[in-house]
Amino acid sequence: MVAALLFAVALPFAQSAQAQDSLPPAPYAYKQLADPQQEAKAQALMETLRCLKCQSQSIADSDAPMAGDMRHQVRMRIAAGEDPEAIRGWLIERYGDYVSYTPQVKPITWPLFGAPVVFLALAALLLRGRFRKGDRA
């Protein structure tokens, strides 16, 4: 009875996930732009953006439907003449900082960049004190 209840609860979620995967891909998900310079810009940008479903691949390498949609958005915006950094900003605004492989220093993230320096300095001070005590003996 518990298994039947779990199945009944999980069924709507499985159907919605299957529906998304069965949608046709966006037109520019797998089709390159006609202009080689624009395609090079799009490809360079896509290699620096993380697939939110795969998480270990860029959207340029991923076959996930969401990555295809993101590739389509990047190519459409590049074709419209938008700057790649503006596109990156739009995607970060939409999906969060995690979507970019290039971390940005912000007030909330500066400790992530500063903490290793502080720890290295503290370790150097401790080691320096340790070696100085060893020389005296």
Coordinates of C-alpha atoms in Angstrom, one line a residue:
M1 CA 0.0 0.0 0.0
V2 CA 2.9 2.4 0.8
A3 CA 4.5 1.6 -2.6
A4 CA 1.2 2.4 -4.4
L5 CA 0.9 5.7 -2.5
L6 CA 4.5 6.7 -3.3
F7 CA 3.9 5.8 -7.0
A8 CA 0.8 7.9 -7.0
V9 CA 2.7 10.9 -5.6
A10 CA 5.7 10.5 -7.9
L11 CA 3.7 10.0 -11.1
P12 CA 2.9 13.7 -11.9
F13 CA 6.5 14.7 -11.4
A14 CA 7.8 11.9 -13.7
Q15 CA 5.3 12.9 -16.4
S16 CA 6.3 16.6 -16.3
A17 CA 10.0 15.7 -16.5
Q18 CA 9.3 13.4 -19.4
A19 CA 7.3 16.1 -21.2
Q20 CA 10.2 18.5 -21.1
D21 CA 12.6 16.0 -22.5
S22 CA 10.2 15.1 -25.3
L23 CA 9.9 18.7 -26.6
P24 CA 11.7 19.4 -29.8
P25 CA 15.1 21.2 -29.4
A26 CA 15.3 24.9 -29.9
P27 CA 16.3 25.9 -33.5
Y28 CA 19.9 27.0 -32.6
A29 CA 20.5 24.2 -30.0
Y30 CA 22.5 22.2 -32.5
K31 CA 22.7 24.5 -35.6
Q32 CA 25.6 26.9 -35.9
L33 CA 25.3 30.5 -36.9
A34 CA 26.0 31.3 -40.5
D35 CA 28.6 34.0 -39.7
P36 CA 31.8 32.3 -38.5
Q37 CA 32.8 35.2 -36.4
Q38 CA 29.5 35.2 -34.5
E39 CA 29.7 31.5 -34.1
A40 CA 33.2 31.8 -32.7
K41 CA 32.0 34.3 -30.1
A42 CA 29.0 32.1 -29.2
Q43 CA 31.2 29.0 -28.9
A44 CA 33.7 30.9 -26.7
L45 CA 30.9 32.1 -24.4
M46 CA 29.2 28.7 -24.3
E47 CA 32.4 27.0 -23.2
T48 CA 32.4 29.3 -20.1
L49 CA 28.8 28.5 -19.0
R50 CA 27.9 25.5 -16.9
C51 CA 25.0 23.2 -17.8
L52 CA 22.6 23.4 -14.9
K53 CA 21.5 19.8 -15.3
C54 CA 24.8 18.1 -15.9
Q55 CA 26.8 20.5 -13.7
S56 CA 30.1 19.0 -14.8
Q57 CA 29.9 20.1 -18.5
S58 CA 29.7 23.3 -20.3
I59 CA 26.6 24.0 -22.3
A60 CA 28.8 23.6 -25.4
D61 CA 29.5 20.0 -24.5
S62 CA 26.2 18.9 -22.9
D63 CA 23.4 17.1 -24.6
A64 CA 20.8 18.0 -21.9
P65 CA 17.7 19.8 -23.3
M66 CA 18.3 22.7 -20.9
A67 CA 21.8 23.2 -22.3
G68 CA 20.3 23.1 -25.8
D69 CA 17.9 25.9 -24.8
M70 CA 20.8 27.9 -23.4
R71 CA 22.9 27.4 -26.5
H72 CA 19.9 28.6 -28.6
Q73 CA 19.6 31.8 -26.4
V74 CA 23.3 32.5 -26.6
R75 CA 23.3 32.1 -30.4
M76 CA 20.2 34.2 -30.9
R77 CA 21.5 37.0 -28.8
I78 CA 24.9 36.9 -30.5
A79 CA 23.2 37.0 -33.9
A80 CA 21.2 40.0 -32.7
G81 CA 24.5 41.8 -32.0
E82 CA 24.5 41.5 -28.2
D83 CA 27.8 41.6 -26.4
P84 CA 28.9 38.2 -24.9
E85 CA 29.5 39.7 -21.5
A86 CA 25.9 41.2 -21.5
I87 CA 24.6 37.7 -22.4
R88 CA 26.7 36.2 -19.5
G89 CA 25.2 38.8 -17.2
W90 CA 21.7 38.0 -18.3
L91 CA 22.2 34.3 -17.7
I92 CA 23.8 34.9 -14.3
E93 CA 20.8 37.2 -13.4
R94 CA 18.4 34.5 -14.6
Y95 CA 20.1 31.3 -13.2
G96 CA 22.5 32.6 -10.5
D97 CA 26.3 32.8 -10.3
Y98 CA 26.6 29.0 -10.5
V99 CA 26.0 29.1 -14.2
S100 CA 29.3 30.8 -14.9
Y101 CA 32.7 29.0 -14.7
T102 CA 34.3 32.4 -14.2
P103 CA 33.7 33.5 -10.6
Q104 CA 33.1 37.1 -9.9
V105 CA 34.4 39.0 -6.8
K106 CA 31.4 40.5 -5.1
P107 CA 30.9 41.7 -1.5
I108 CA 29.4 38.3 -0.6
T109 CA 32.1 36.2 -2.3
W110 CA 35.3 38.1 -1.4
P111 CA 36.0 35.9 1.6
L112 CA 36.3 33.0 -0.7
F113 CA 39.1 34.7 -2.5
G114 CA 40.7 36.3 0.6
A115 CA 40.5 33.3 3.0
P116 CA 43.2 31.3 1.3
V117 CA 45.6 34.2 1.5
V118 CA 44.9 34.7 5.2
F119 CA 45.3 31.0 5.9
L120 CA 48.7 30.9 4.0
A121 CA 49.9 33.9 6.0
L122 CA 48.8 32.3 9.3
A123 CA 50.6 29.1 8.3
A124 CA 53.7 31.0 7.4
L125 CA 53.7 32.8 10.8
L126 CA 53.2 29.5 12.7
L127 CA 55.9 27.7 10.7
R128 CA 58.3 30.6 11.2
G129 CA 57.7 30.6 14.9
R130 CA 58.2 26.8 15.0
F131 CA 61.5 26.9 13.1
R132 CA 62.8 29.8 15.2
K133 CA 62.2 27.8 18.4
G134 CA 64.0 24.8 16.9
D135 CA 67.1 27.0 16.1
R136 CA 67.5 28.1 19.7
A137 CA 67.7 24.7 21.2

